[in-house]
Amino acid sequence: MVLKVLGAALLIFLALSLVGAVFKFLGAALVIGAIVLVGAAGYSALKGAKRKQLP
């Protein structure tokens, strides 16, 4: 009985650890994606502004 309880606790701990690692990765990916998006938008805006000035 004690081994079943310890086994269940171990499985729950491993599952929560895995979920935590996934969310940590997704948080980092979200920050990197936001930086790339802002950079691409800024670059596009600068390129577009230069094109509009030419006749």
XYZ file of C-alpha atoms in Angstrom:
55
model
C 0.000 0.000 0.000
C 2.820 2.390 0.884
C 4.589 1.625 -2.395
C 1.441 2.451 -4.359
C 1.156 5.819 -2.624
C 4.843 6.586 -3.204
C 4.557 5.496 -6.840
C 1.526 7.725 -7.392
C 3.328 10.651 -5.733
C 6.356 10.056 -7.956
C 4.201 9.985 -11.101
C 2.451 13.213 -10.103
C 5.799 14.862 -9.391
C 7.204 13.795 -12.764
C 4.094 14.982 -14.596
C 4.231 18.409 -12.930
C 7.947 18.681 -13.659
C 7.309 17.952 -17.327
C 4.494 20.506 -17.511
C 6.736 23.093 -15.844
C 9.528 22.462 -18.343
C 7.117 22.800 -21.264
C 5.766 26.117 -19.966
C 9.294 27.404 -19.363
C 10.200 26.572 -22.979
C 7.008 28.164 -24.293
C 7.717 31.321 -22.310
C 11.184 31.607 -23.836
C 9.795 30.906 -27.309
C 7.149 33.605 -26.802
C 9.786 36.204 -25.891
C 11.980 35.267 -28.859
C 8.974 35.343 -31.194
C 7.940 38.778 -29.948
C 11.451 40.147 -30.504
C 11.560 38.736 -34.037
C 8.089 40.114 -34.802
C 8.961 43.621 -33.601
C 12.231 43.524 -35.531
C 10.535 42.393 -38.723
C 7.809 45.021 -38.366
C 10.378 47.750 -37.778
C 12.459 46.658 -40.740
C 9.373 46.514 -42.943
C 8.276 49.977 -41.818
C 11.689 51.444 -42.589
C 11.840 49.787 -46.005
C 8.298 50.946 -46.767
C 9.065 54.527 -45.749
C 12.051 54.666 -48.085
C 10.027 53.320 -51.004
C 7.244 55.870 -50.536
C 9.679 58.769 -50.787
C 10.748 57.830 -54.292
C 8.449 58.932 -57.137
